[in-house]
Coordinates of C-alpha atoms in Angstrom, one line a residue:
Chain A
M52 CA -11.4 -39.6 62.3
H53 CA -15.2 -39.6 62.5
V54 CA -15.2 -39.0 66.2
R55 CA -12.7 -36.2 66.0
K56 CA -14.9 -34.4 63.4
S57 CA -18.0 -34.7 65.5
L58 CA -16.1 -33.4 68.5
V59 CA -14.9 -30.3 66.7
M60 CA -18.5 -29.7 65.5
L61 CA -19.8 -30.2 69.0
L62 CA -17.3 -27.9 70.6
Y63 CA -18.1 -25.2 68.0
L64 CA -21.8 -25.5 68.6
V65 CA -21.3 -25.2 72.3
F66 CA -19.2 -22.0 71.7
I67 CA -22.1 -20.6 69.7
L68 CA -24.9 -21.6 72.0
V69 CA -23.6 -20.8 75.4
P70 CA -23.9 -17.0 75.0
I71 CA -27.4 -17.4 73.6
Y72 CA -28.3 -19.7 76.4
W73 CA -27.0 -17.0 78.8
L74 CA -29.2 -14.4 77.2
I75 CA -32.3 -16.6 77.5
N76 CA -31.4 -17.5 81.1
M77 CA -31.1 -13.8 82.1
S78 CA -34.4 -12.9 80.4
L79 CA -36.2 -15.3 82.7
K80 CA -34.7 -14.0 85.9
S81 CA -35.8 -11.0 88.0
N82 CA -33.3 -8.2 88.4
Q83 CA -32.7 -9.1 92.0
E84 CA -31.7 -12.6 91.0
I85 CA -29.5 -11.3 88.2
L86 CA -27.6 -8.9 90.4
G87 CA -27.8 -11.1 93.5
G88 CA -25.4 -13.7 92.4
L89 CA -24.4 -16.1 89.6
T90 CA -27.0 -18.8 88.9
L91 CA -26.6 -21.2 85.9
W92 CA -30.4 -21.4 85.5
P93 CA -33.2 -19.2 86.7
V94 CA -34.0 -20.3 90.3
A95 CA -37.2 -18.4 90.4
P96 CA -38.3 -18.2 86.7
T97 CA -40.4 -15.2 85.9
L98 CA -42.0 -13.9 82.7
D99 CA -42.2 -10.3 84.0
N100 CA -39.5 -9.1 81.6
Y101 CA -41.5 -10.4 78.7
R102 CA -44.6 -8.8 80.1
V103 CA -42.9 -5.5 80.0
I104 CA -42.0 -5.9 76.3
F105 CA -45.5 -6.9 75.3
T106 CA -47.5 -4.4 77.4
E107 CA -45.4 -1.2 77.2
P108 CA -46.2 0.7 74.0
S109 CA -42.7 2.0 73.5
W110 CA -41.5 -1.6 73.3
Y111 CA -44.1 -3.3 71.2
T112 CA -44.5 -0.4 68.8
S113 CA -40.7 -0.3 68.2
Y114 CA -40.9 -4.0 67.5
L115 CA -43.7 -3.4 64.9
N116 CA -41.7 -0.5 63.4
S117 CA -38.8 -2.8 62.8
L118 CA -41.0 -5.4 61.2
T119 CA -42.6 -2.8 59.0
Y120 CA -39.4 -1.3 57.5
V121 CA -37.8 -4.7 57.1
S122 CA -40.8 -6.1 55.1
M123 CA -40.9 -2.9 53.0
N124 CA -37.2 -3.3 52.3
M125 CA -37.6 -6.9 51.4
A126 CA -40.4 -6.2 48.9
I127 CA -38.6 -3.2 47.3
S128 CA -35.3 -5.1 47.0
L129 CA -36.8 -8.2 45.4
L130 CA -39.0 -6.2 43.0
V131 CA -36.2 -4.1 41.5
A132 CA -33.5 -6.8 41.8
L133 CA -35.3 -9.6 39.9
P134 CA -35.3 -7.9 36.5
A135 CA -31.8 -6.5 37.0
A136 CA -30.4 -9.9 37.9
Y137 CA -32.0 -11.4 34.9
A138 CA -30.4 -8.8 32.7
F139 CA -27.0 -9.4 34.2
S140 CA -27.3 -13.2 33.9
R141 CA -28.5 -13.3 30.3
Y142 CA -27.1 -10.3 28.4
R143 CA -24.0 -8.3 27.9
F144 CA -24.6 -4.6 27.6
L145 CA -22.8 -1.3 27.6
G146 CA -21.0 -0.9 30.9
D147 CA -22.5 -4.1 32.5
K148 CA -19.3 -5.0 34.4
H149 CA -18.8 -1.5 35.7
M150 CA -22.4 -1.2 36.7
F151 CA -22.1 -4.5 38.6
F152 CA -18.9 -3.3 40.3
W153 CA -20.6 0.0 41.2
L154 CA -23.5 -1.9 42.8
L155 CA -21.0 -4.0 44.7
T156 CA -19.1 -1.0 46.1
N157 CA -22.4 0.1 47.7
R158 CA -22.7 -3.2 49.5
M159 CA -19.2 -2.8 50.7
A160 CA -19.3 0.9 51.7
P161 CA -19.6 1.6 55.4
P162 CA -23.0 3.1 56.3
A163 CA -21.1 5.6 58.5
V164 CA -19.9 7.2 55.3
F165 CA -23.4 8.0 54.2
L166 CA -24.7 8.9 57.6
L167 CA -24.6 12.6 57.5
P168 CA -26.1 13.2 54.0
F169 CA -28.7 10.6 54.6
F170 CA -30.0 12.5 57.6
Q171 CA -30.1 15.7 55.5
L172 CA -31.5 13.9 52.4
Y173 CA -34.4 12.3 54.1
S174 CA -35.2 15.4 56.1
A175 CA -35.2 17.4 52.9
V176 CA -37.7 15.1 51.2
G177 CA -39.8 14.9 54.3
L178 CA -39.3 11.2 55.1
F179 CA -37.3 11.5 58.2
D180 CA -38.7 9.4 61.1
T181 CA -40.8 7.1 58.8
P182 CA -40.3 3.4 58.2
I183 CA -40.0 4.0 54.4
A184 CA -36.9 6.2 55.0
V185 CA -35.1 3.3 56.8
A186 CA -36.4 0.8 54.1
L187 CA -35.0 3.0 51.3
A188 CA -31.7 3.6 53.2
H189 CA -31.3 -0.2 53.7
C190 CA -31.8 -0.7 49.9
L191 CA -28.3 0.8 49.6
F192 CA -26.7 -2.5 50.6
N193 CA -29.6 -4.9 50.2
V194 CA -30.4 -4.2 46.5
P195 CA -26.8 -4.9 45.4
L196 CA -26.7 -8.0 47.5
A197 CA -30.1 -9.2 46.1
V198 CA -28.8 -8.6 42.5
W199 CA -25.6 -10.5 43.3
I200 CA -27.4 -13.6 44.8
L201 CA -30.2 -13.7 42.3
E202 CA -27.7 -13.4 39.4
G203 CA -25.9 -16.5 40.8
F204 CA -29.1 -18.5 41.0
M205 CA -30.4 -17.4 37.6
S206 CA -27.1 -18.2 35.8
G207 CA -27.7 -21.8 37.0
V208 CA -30.9 -22.0 34.9
P209 CA -30.2 -23.2 31.4
K210 CA -30.7 -20.5 28.7
E211 CA -32.5 -23.0 26.5
I212 CA -35.5 -22.6 28.7
D213 CA -35.8 -18.9 27.8
E214 CA -35.3 -19.6 24.1
T215 CA -38.0 -22.4 24.0
A216 CA -40.4 -20.1 25.8
Y217 CA -39.9 -17.3 23.3
I218 CA -40.3 -19.7 20.4
D219 CA -43.6 -20.8 22.0
G220 CA -44.8 -17.2 21.7
Y221 CA -44.4 -16.1 25.3
S222 CA -43.8 -12.4 25.8
F223 CA -41.0 -11.4 28.1
P224 CA -43.2 -10.3 31.1
R225 CA -45.4 -13.4 30.8
F226 CA -42.4 -15.7 30.5
F227 CA -40.6 -14.0 33.4
V228 CA -43.5 -14.1 35.8
F229 CA -45.1 -17.4 35.0
I230 CA -42.1 -19.6 34.0
F231 CA -38.9 -18.1 35.1
I232 CA -39.8 -16.9 38.6
P233 CA -41.3 -20.2 39.7
M234 CA -38.0 -21.9 38.5
I235 CA -35.8 -19.9 40.8
R236 CA -38.1 -19.9 43.8
P237 CA -35.3 -21.2 46.1
G238 CA -33.1 -18.3 45.0
I239 CA -35.9 -15.8 45.8
G240 CA -36.5 -17.4 49.2
V241 CA -32.8 -17.2 50.0
T242 CA -32.5 -13.6 48.7
A243 CA -35.5 -12.5 50.8
F244 CA -33.8 -14.2 53.8
F245 CA -30.6 -12.3 53.3
C246 CA -32.5 -9.0 52.8
F247 CA -34.4 -9.6 55.9
M248 CA -31.3 -10.5 57.8
F249 CA -29.2 -7.5 56.9
S250 CA -32.1 -5.1 57.4
W251 CA -33.1 -6.6 60.7
V252 CA -29.7 -6.5 62.3
E253 CA -28.6 -3.0 61.2
L254 CA -28.5 -0.3 63.8
L255 CA -26.6 2.7 62.7
L256 CA -28.8 3.9 59.8
A257 CA -32.1 2.8 61.5
R258 CA -31.2 4.8 64.5
T259 CA -30.1 7.9 62.7
L260 CA -33.1 8.1 60.4
T261 CA -35.7 7.8 63.1
S262 CA -36.5 9.6 66.3
V263 CA -39.9 8.9 67.9
D264 CA -42.6 7.6 65.6
A265 CA -40.6 5.1 63.7
K266 CA -38.1 4.1 66.3
P267 CA -36.9 0.5 65.7
I268 CA -36.4 -2.1 68.4
V269 CA -32.6 -2.0 68.0
A270 CA -32.6 1.7 68.9
Q271 CA -35.1 1.2 71.7
M272 CA -32.7 -1.4 73.2
T273 CA -29.9 1.1 73.5
R274 CA -32.2 3.2 75.7
T275 CA -32.9 0.8 78.6
V276 CA -30.7 2.7 81.0
S277 CA -32.9 4.1 83.7
A278 CA -32.2 5.9 87.0
S279 CA -31.5 2.7 88.7
G280 CA -29.0 1.5 86.2
I281 CA -29.4 -0.8 83.3
D282 CA -32.5 -3.0 83.4
W283 CA -30.7 -6.2 82.5
G284 CA -33.7 -8.5 82.6
V285 CA -35.8 -6.4 80.2
L286 CA -32.8 -5.9 77.9
A287 CA -32.2 -9.7 77.8
A288 CA -35.9 -10.3 77.1
A289 CA -35.8 -7.8 74.3
G290 CA -32.8 -9.5 72.8
V291 CA -34.6 -12.8 72.8
V292 CA -37.6 -11.4 71.2
A293 CA -35.4 -9.7 68.6
L294 CA -34.0 -13.1 67.8
L295 CA -37.3 -14.8 67.0
P296 CA -38.1 -13.4 63.5
G297 CA -34.7 -14.5 62.3
I298 CA -35.3 -18.1 63.5
A299 CA -38.7 -18.1 61.9
V300 CA -37.3 -16.9 58.6
I301 CA -34.4 -19.4 58.5
Y302 CA -36.9 -22.2 59.1
F303 CA -38.6 -21.4 55.8
V304 CA -35.4 -21.5 53.8
R305 CA -33.6 -24.3 55.7
N306 CA -33.3 -26.5 52.6
H307 CA -31.7 -23.9 50.5
V308 CA -29.6 -22.1 53.0
A309 CA -26.4 -23.9 52.2
K310 CA -26.5 -22.9 48.5
G311 CA -27.8 -19.5 49.5
F312 CA -24.8 -18.8 51.6
A313 CA -22.6 -19.4 48.6
L314 CA -24.7 -16.6 47.0
G315 CA -26.0 -19.1 44.5
R316 CA -22.5 -19.5 43.1
V317 CA -21.7 -23.2 43.6
Chain B
M85 CA -31.3 21.5 47.2
S86 CA -29.7 24.1 49.5
W87 CA -28.8 21.4 52.0
M88 CA -26.5 19.8 49.4
A89 CA -24.3 22.9 49.7
W90 CA -23.1 23.1 46.1
T91 CA -20.0 25.0 45.2
L92 CA -18.7 25.8 41.7
P93 CA -15.5 23.7 42.0
T94 CA -17.4 20.6 43.1
A95 CA -20.2 21.1 40.6
S96 CA -17.6 21.3 37.8
F97 CA -15.9 18.3 39.1
F98 CA -19.1 16.2 38.9
V99 CA -19.9 17.6 35.5
I100 CA -16.5 16.6 34.2
I101 CA -16.9 13.1 35.6
A102 CA -20.4 12.8 34.0
L103 CA -19.1 14.1 30.7
M104 CA -16.3 11.5 30.8
L105 CA -18.9 8.7 31.4
V106 CA -21.1 10.0 28.5
G107 CA -18.0 10.4 26.3
M108 CA -16.8 6.9 27.1
S109 CA -20.3 5.4 26.3
I110 CA -20.5 7.2 23.0
W111 CA -16.9 6.2 22.1
Q112 CA -17.8 2.6 23.0
T113 CA -20.9 2.7 20.8
V114 CA -19.2 4.4 17.8
S115 CA -16.0 2.2 17.9
P116 CA -16.3 -0.7 20.3
G117 CA -13.1 -1.3 22.3
H118 CA -12.1 -4.7 23.5
Q119 CA -10.2 -6.3 26.4
R120 CA -6.5 -6.1 25.8
K121 CA -3.3 -6.2 27.6
G122 CA -1.0 -3.2 27.8
F123 CA 1.7 -2.3 30.4
L124 CA -0.7 -3.0 33.2
P125 CA -0.4 -6.6 34.7
I126 CA -4.0 -7.4 33.9
S127 CA -6.0 -7.2 30.7
T128 CA -8.4 -4.3 30.7
T129 CA -11.1 -2.6 28.8
R130 CA -11.2 1.2 28.2
G131 CA -13.6 1.7 31.1
D132 CA -11.3 -0.3 33.4
R133 CA -8.4 1.9 32.5
L134 CA -10.3 5.0 33.1
F135 CA -11.4 3.8 36.5
I136 CA -7.8 2.8 37.4
G137 CA -6.6 6.2 36.3
L138 CA -9.2 8.1 38.3
L139 CA -8.6 6.0 41.4
A140 CA -4.9 6.4 41.1
A141 CA -5.3 10.2 40.6
A142 CA -7.4 10.4 43.8
Y143 CA -4.7 8.5 45.8
A144 CA -2.0 10.7 44.2
H145 CA -3.7 13.9 45.3
L146 CA -4.2 12.5 48.9
L147 CA -0.5 11.5 49.0
A148 CA 0.6 14.9 47.8
L149 CA -1.5 16.6 50.4
A150 CA -0.3 14.3 53.2
L151 CA 3.4 14.3 52.5
T152 CA 4.3 17.3 50.5
G153 CA 3.5 21.0 50.3
W154 CA 3.3 21.1 46.5
P155 CA 0.5 23.1 44.9
L156 CA -2.1 20.6 43.8
W157 CA -2.5 21.8 40.2
I158 CA 0.9 20.2 39.5
V159 CA -0.4 16.9 40.7
T160 CA -3.5 17.3 38.7
L161 CA -1.6 18.0 35.5
V162 CA 0.6 14.9 36.1
C163 CA -2.5 12.9 36.7
V164 CA -4.2 14.0 33.5
A165 CA -1.0 13.1 31.6
G166 CA -0.9 9.8 33.4
L167 CA -4.6 9.1 32.6
I168 CA -4.1 9.7 28.9
A169 CA -1.0 7.5 28.9
L170 CA -3.0 4.8 30.7
L171 CA -5.9 5.0 28.3
K172 CA -3.6 4.7 25.3
W173 CA -1.0 2.1 26.4
G174 CA -2.3 0.6 29.6
Chain C
M102 CA -21.3 -16.4 25.3
K103 CA -24.1 -14.1 26.3
P104 CA -25.7 -12.1 23.6
Y105 CA -25.0 -8.3 23.5
N106 CA -28.2 -6.4 23.9
N107 CA -28.4 -2.8 25.2
K108 CA -32.2 -3.2 25.8
A109 CA -31.2 -5.0 29.0
W110 CA -30.5 -1.6 30.4
W111 CA -34.3 -1.2 30.8
L112 CA -34.3 -4.1 33.2
V113 CA -31.4 -2.6 35.2
L114 CA -32.9 0.9 35.3
P115 CA -35.0 0.6 38.5
V116 CA -32.0 -0.7 40.4
F117 CA -29.9 2.1 39.0
V118 CA -32.4 4.8 40.0
L119 CA -33.0 3.4 43.4
V120 CA -29.4 2.9 44.3
A121 CA -28.4 6.2 42.7
F122 CA -30.8 8.0 44.9
S123 CA -29.3 6.5 48.0
A124 CA -25.7 6.5 46.9
I125 CA -24.9 9.2 44.3
I126 CA -26.8 12.1 45.9
P127 CA -25.3 11.5 49.3
M128 CA -21.9 11.0 47.8
M129 CA -22.1 14.3 46.0
T130 CA -23.2 16.0 49.2
V131 CA -20.2 14.5 51.1
V132 CA -17.9 15.9 48.4
N133 CA -19.5 19.3 48.7
Y134 CA -19.2 19.3 52.5
S135 CA -15.6 18.3 52.4
V136 CA -14.4 21.5 50.8
Q137 CA -16.4 23.9 52.9
D138 CA -16.6 25.2 56.5
I139 CA -20.3 24.9 57.2
F140 CA -22.2 26.4 60.1
D141 CA -25.6 26.1 58.5
P142 CA -26.8 25.9 54.9
S143 CA -26.6 29.7 54.4
T144 CA -23.4 30.4 56.3
R145 CA -20.6 28.4 54.6
Y146 CA -17.2 29.2 53.3
F147 CA -15.1 27.5 50.7
V148 CA -11.9 26.2 52.2
G149 CA -10.5 24.1 49.4
T150 CA -8.5 21.1 50.5
E151 CA -7.9 22.4 54.0
W152 CA -10.0 19.7 55.7
Y153 CA -8.1 17.0 53.8
R154 CA -4.8 18.4 54.8
E155 CA -5.9 18.5 58.4
I156 CA -7.5 15.1 58.5
L157 CA -4.6 13.4 56.8
S158 CA -2.3 14.6 59.7
D159 CA -4.9 13.9 62.3
P160 CA -3.8 11.3 64.8
R161 CA -7.4 10.1 65.2
L162 CA -7.4 9.0 61.6
H163 CA -3.9 7.3 61.9
D164 CA -4.7 5.6 65.1
S165 CA -8.1 4.2 64.1
L166 CA -6.8 3.2 60.7
V167 CA -3.9 1.2 62.2
R168 CA -6.3 -0.3 64.8
Q169 CA -8.8 -1.1 62.0
F170 CA -6.2 -2.9 59.8
I171 CA -4.8 -4.9 62.7
Y172 CA -8.4 -5.8 63.7
S173 CA -9.5 -6.9 60.2
F174 CA -6.3 -8.9 59.8
C175 CA -6.9 -10.7 63.1
V176 CA -10.5 -11.4 62.1
L177 CA -9.4 -13.0 58.8
A178 CA -6.6 -14.9 60.4
I179 CA -8.9 -16.5 62.9
E180 CA -12.2 -16.8 61.1
I181 CA -11.1 -18.2 57.7
P182 CA -9.1 -21.2 59.0
L183 CA -11.7 -21.9 61.7
G184 CA -14.5 -21.6 59.2
I185 CA -12.8 -24.1 57.0
I186 CA -12.3 -26.5 59.9
V187 CA -15.9 -26.2 60.9
A188 CA -17.1 -26.8 57.4
L189 CA -14.9 -29.9 57.1
S190 CA -16.4 -31.2 60.3
M191 CA -20.0 -30.8 59.2
P192 CA -21.9 -34.1 59.2
R193 CA -22.4 -35.4 55.6
R194 CA -26.0 -36.8 56.0
G195 CA -28.8 -37.5 58.4
L196 CA -30.6 -35.3 60.8
G197 CA -27.4 -33.7 61.9
V198 CA -27.2 -31.7 58.7
P199 CA -30.2 -29.4 59.0
V200 CA -29.8 -29.1 62.7
S201 CA -26.1 -28.0 62.4
L202 CA -27.0 -25.7 59.6
I203 CA -29.7 -23.9 61.5
L204 CA -27.6 -23.7 64.7
L205 CA -24.6 -22.4 62.7
A206 CA -26.8 -19.7 61.1
L207 CA -28.1 -18.6 64.5
P208 CA -25.4 -15.9 65.4
L209 CA -25.8 -14.3 61.9
L210 CA -29.5 -13.6 62.7
V211 CA -28.9 -11.8 65.9
P212 CA -29.3 -8.0 65.6
W213 CA -25.8 -6.5 65.9
N214 CA -26.6 -4.5 69.0
V215 CA -27.9 -7.6 70.6
V216 CA -24.6 -9.3 69.8
G217 CA -23.0 -6.5 71.8
T218 CA -25.5 -6.9 74.6
I219 CA -25.0 -10.7 74.8
W220 CA -21.2 -10.3 75.2
Q221 CA -21.7 -7.3 77.5
I222 CA -23.7 -9.5 79.7
I223 CA -21.7 -12.7 79.5
G224 CA -18.4 -11.0 80.0
R225 CA -19.2 -9.0 83.1
E226 CA -17.5 -10.3 86.2
D227 CA -20.5 -9.9 88.4
I228 CA -23.4 -11.3 86.3
G229 CA -21.7 -12.9 83.4
L230 CA -20.7 -16.6 83.0
Y231 CA -17.4 -16.0 81.2
G232 CA -16.4 -13.0 83.2
S233 CA -16.9 -14.6 86.6
L234 CA -15.5 -17.9 85.4
L235 CA -12.2 -16.2 84.3
N236 CA -12.0 -14.2 87.5
G237 CA -12.8 -17.3 89.5
L238 CA -9.9 -19.0 87.9
G239 CA -7.7 -16.2 89.1
I240 CA -7.3 -14.5 85.8
D241 CA -7.8 -10.8 86.1
Y242 CA -10.3 -10.0 83.4
N243 CA -12.4 -6.9 83.0
Y244 CA -13.3 -5.6 79.5
A245 CA -14.5 -2.3 80.8
S246 CA -11.1 -1.2 82.3
S247 CA -8.4 -3.2 80.5
P248 CA -7.7 -2.3 76.9
R249 CA -6.3 -5.7 76.3
D250 CA -9.3 -7.5 77.6
A251 CA -11.6 -5.2 75.7
W252 CA -9.7 -5.8 72.5
I253 CA -9.8 -9.6 73.0
T254 CA -13.5 -9.6 73.8
V255 CA -14.4 -7.6 70.7
L256 CA -12.4 -10.1 68.6
I257 CA -13.9 -13.2 70.2
M258 CA -17.3 -11.6 69.8
D259 CA -16.6 -11.1 66.1
V260 CA -15.4 -14.7 65.8
W261 CA -18.6 -15.9 67.5
H262 CA -20.7 -13.7 65.2
W263 CA -19.2 -14.3 61.8
T264 CA -17.3 -17.5 61.6
S265 CA -20.5 -19.3 60.8
L266 CA -20.7 -17.3 57.5
V267 CA -17.3 -18.6 56.4
A268 CA -18.3 -22.1 57.5
L269 CA -21.6 -22.1 55.6
L270 CA -19.9 -20.7 52.5
C271 CA -17.2 -23.3 52.6
Y272 CA -19.8 -26.0 53.4
S273 CA -21.7 -25.2 50.3
G274 CA -18.5 -25.2 48.3
L275 CA -17.6 -28.7 49.7
R276 CA -21.0 -30.1 48.9
S277 CA -20.5 -29.5 45.2
I278 CA -17.6 -32.0 45.1
P279 CA -18.8 -35.3 43.5
D280 CA -18.4 -38.4 45.6
V281 CA -16.3 -40.0 42.8
Y282 CA -13.4 -37.8 43.7
Y283 CA -13.4 -39.1 47.3
Q284 CA -13.7 -42.7 46.1
A285 CA -10.7 -42.2 43.8
A286 CA -8.7 -40.7 46.7
R287 CA -9.6 -43.7 48.8
I288 CA -8.4 -46.1 46.1
D289 CA -5.2 -44.2 45.9
R290 CA -4.9 -44.3 49.7
A291 CA -4.5 -40.5 49.8
S292 CA -3.9 -39.0 53.2
A293 CA -6.5 -36.6 54.7
W294 CA -4.2 -33.8 54.1
A295 CA -3.8 -34.7 50.4
V296 CA -7.5 -34.9 50.0
F297 CA -7.8 -31.4 51.5
R298 CA -5.0 -29.9 49.5
Y299 CA -5.7 -31.4 46.1
I300 CA -9.5 -32.0 46.1
Q301 CA -11.2 -29.8 48.6
L302 CA -9.1 -26.6 48.6
P303 CA -9.2 -26.0 44.8
K304 CA -13.0 -26.3 44.9
L305 CA -13.1 -23.9 47.8
K306 CA -11.1 -21.2 46.0
N307 CA -14.2 -19.3 44.7
V308 CA -16.2 -19.3 47.9
L309 CA -13.1 -18.5 49.9
L310 CA -12.6 -15.4 47.8
I311 CA -16.2 -14.3 48.6
A312 CA -15.7 -15.2 52.2
V313 CA -12.5 -13.2 52.5
M314 CA -14.0 -10.2 50.7
L315 CA -17.2 -10.2 52.8
R316 CA -15.4 -10.7 56.1
F317 CA -12.7 -8.0 55.3
M318 CA -15.3 -5.5 54.2
D319 CA -17.7 -6.1 57.0
S320 CA -15.0 -6.1 59.7
F321 CA -13.7 -2.9 58.1
M322 CA -17.0 -1.2 58.7
I323 CA -17.7 -2.6 62.2
Y324 CA -19.6 -0.2 64.4
T325 CA -22.5 -1.5 66.3
E326 CA -21.0 -4.4 68.3
P327 CA -18.0 -2.5 69.9
F328 CA -20.3 0.6 70.3
V329 CA -22.6 -1.4 72.5
L330 CA -20.0 -3.5 74.2
T331 CA -17.3 -1.0 75.1
G332 CA -18.4 2.3 73.6
G333 CA -15.0 2.3 71.9
G334 CA -13.1 2.3 75.1
P335 CA -11.5 1.9 77.5
G336 CA -9.9 5.1 76.2
T337 CA -9.8 4.6 72.5
A338 CA -8.7 0.9 72.5
T339 CA -11.6 -0.3 70.4
T340 CA -12.5 2.8 68.5
F341 CA -12.5 1.7 64.8
L342 CA -12.9 3.8 61.7
S343 CA -16.7 3.9 61.6
Q344 CA -16.9 4.9 65.2
T345 CA -14.4 7.7 64.9
L346 CA -16.3 9.0 61.9
T347 CA -19.7 8.8 63.6
Q348 CA -18.3 10.7 66.6
M349 CA -17.1 13.4 64.3
A350 CA -20.2 13.6 62.3
L351 CA -23.0 13.2 64.8
G352 CA -21.2 13.8 68.1
Q353 CA -19.4 17.0 67.3
F354 CA -21.3 17.9 64.1
D355 CA -18.0 18.6 62.5
L356 CA -19.3 18.4 58.9
G357 CA -16.3 19.4 56.9
R358 CA -13.8 17.2 58.7
A359 CA -16.2 14.3 58.8
A360 CA -16.9 14.6 55.1
A361 CA -13.2 14.5 54.3
F362 CA -12.8 11.5 56.6
S363 CA -15.7 9.8 54.8
L364 CA -14.1 10.2 51.4
I365 CA -10.8 8.9 52.5
Y366 CA -12.5 5.9 54.1
F367 CA -14.5 5.4 50.9
L368 CA -11.4 5.5 48.7
I369 CA -9.8 2.7 50.8
I370 CA -13.0 0.6 50.4
L371 CA -13.1 1.3 46.7
L372 CA -9.6 0.2 46.1
V373 CA -10.0 -3.0 48.1
T374 CA -13.3 -3.9 46.5
W375 CA -11.8 -3.3 43.1
V376 CA -8.9 -5.7 43.9
F377 CA -11.3 -8.4 45.0
Y378 CA -13.7 -7.9 42.1
T379 CA -10.9 -8.1 39.6
A380 CA -9.7 -11.3 41.2
M381 CA -13.2 -12.7 41.2
T382 CA -14.0 -11.9 37.5
H383 CA -10.5 -13.1 36.6
N384 CA -11.4 -16.4 38.1
D385 CA -14.7 -16.5 36.3
D386 CA -13.0 -15.8 32.9
K387 CA -10.7 -18.7 33.4
G388 CA -13.7 -20.9 34.2

C-alpha cells in the first residue's frame, strides 16, 4: 500500500521533471551540440546562452519590463482586493452575490475576447506600450481572483475579533491595518503568489499591449527566430531564466501553498 | 470616445440595461424581495431571475438567427413576455 | 448570518471601478463593433445582425467550437482523476511533504509560452528526448505534420501543465479530514475503496467543484501553449476558439466579425460560469 503510493508519486514527479530537465540541459549546450545529435547531458557545458540573455539589452530589459508590470499588478490587485474581500466576507449588501458573480465572470472570460478593444482603449488613453497598461489589463482576471481567495481566508477569521476591536474603540481603518491584516498574512502571501503567477505567465495581453519600450520577456521569446533558424540554446536559457522568479516566490509561501491552492476554502 | 464607435441602437441597448439595474436596485430598497422557489428548479431572487431571463433572451436571439429567418422583433417580443413571466412566477 | 449593511459598497467600490474600466468599456466596444462594418473610426456602416448571422453559419466557428469542447472534455476526463490519484499518493508527513508540494507546483509557474517551448523542444524528433525516443522505438511520431500527434501532444502538454493544480486543490481538501475518521475506518476494517468513497470523496466535493470549474474555463480559453507548439496546425487540427478569434481580430483585422465571435464566445462562458457558481453557492447554503 505504502510502496504503491510512493511509486505513483515518484512516477508523476518524473513525468513533471523530465521536460524541465530537458530545458535546462539544452540551455547549457551550444547550438552545434543541440543540432549535432542527442545527448542526455551537456557534453561540453557552456554558459554562452546565459551570457547572451544577460548582456544583450533586448533580453534583459524585456526581463525587467516583465518584473515591473507584474509587481505593479500585484500591488494594485492586493490594494483594491483587501477591502472588497472584507466587505464580502463580513456583510450582506445590495447586489452582493451578483457583484461577486460578475467579478468571477471576468476571471473566467478569455482574454482573447477583450483583445481588440483593449488595444484601442489603451491607445486612446495614451498608455499603450507602457508597463502600467499590462498591469491594468491583468487586473481584469487577477483582481477577481484576489477577492475570491482573500474572501476565503477572511471568512476563516472569527467575527468576534472584529466586534471586540470595535468595542475597544478601534476605528475601522486602524483595526483593518493593524489587527486584521496581520491576522491574514498567510492569505495575503498566497494571494500575492497567485497574482504574480497569473500575471507572469500570461502572453496574449502582454504581447498585444506592448511593442518596443515595454516588451515583456514572454514576447521577446517568440522572436528568437533569426536568419539561421531558431536559436534553441538561447531560447532554452530564456525559458530557464523565466522560471526563476516563480521558484523564488513559491519558496516564500511554501508553508501556506496547500491551503492557498484551495483558495482559502478548506 | 470615437474609437468606441457608438451607434444609436447599441447605446439604447446599454441605457435600457442600466435602467433595469437601477430599477431593480430601487425596487429592492423600497420593497425587499427574498429568495423563493417558483417554476424554476432552483430557488432564486429577483436579480437571479432577471439574469436568467436576459441570458435566455440572448441565446434565443442567437438561435433564431442561426436556425430561422424570422424577423428578430418577434423573438424580442416573446423574450420580453418571457422575462416578465419569469420575474413574476419563476 | 452576516449583517446587512450597504455601507460595505464603499469597500467594494475601488474593485468595481477598476474592473469596470477593464471589463465594461471593452465589452461595450465589442457590442458596438459587432453591429457595424468598420473600416476606420470615421468610415463605418450599421449592418445590424448581419455579422451574427454570418458567424453563426461560419464553419470556422463550428469547427473550433467542436474541437474546443472535445478538448476541454478530454482535459477534464484525464486531469481530474489523475489529480485525485496524485493527491491521494502525497506523503502525509516528513520532508517529503514540502518537497513534493514545491515540485508539484513547478509546472504552474512556467510562463505559458515556455510551456509551449518546452514541449516543442522535447517532442522534436531530432533534438527532443521524447520525439527521438518514440521514433527510435519505431513509432512514427511528428507533431508538426501529423494532426493526431499534434493533438495528443497538446493534450499531454496540458496534463503536464495543469494536473498539479487539481492535485494541490485535492490535497488541501484531504488534509482537512481529521485523523479520527481514518482511525474509525481502521477499526471497522473498511477497505481502501470504502475510505475513499465515504470519507475522502465527500470532503473533496467542494474543492473538486472549484477544480472542475477552473480547469474547464482555463482549457476553454487556451491560446498560448498550442500557439507556440503547433501554431494551430497542422492545418487547423489544434486551432481552438481563442486562436480562431485572435486570427480574425489581429491577423485579418476583421473587426465586425471578430466582435460577433467574441460575444458568442463570451455568452458560452457566461452560461457555464453561472451553472458552476449556482452549484457552488447552493453547496455553501447547505453548509
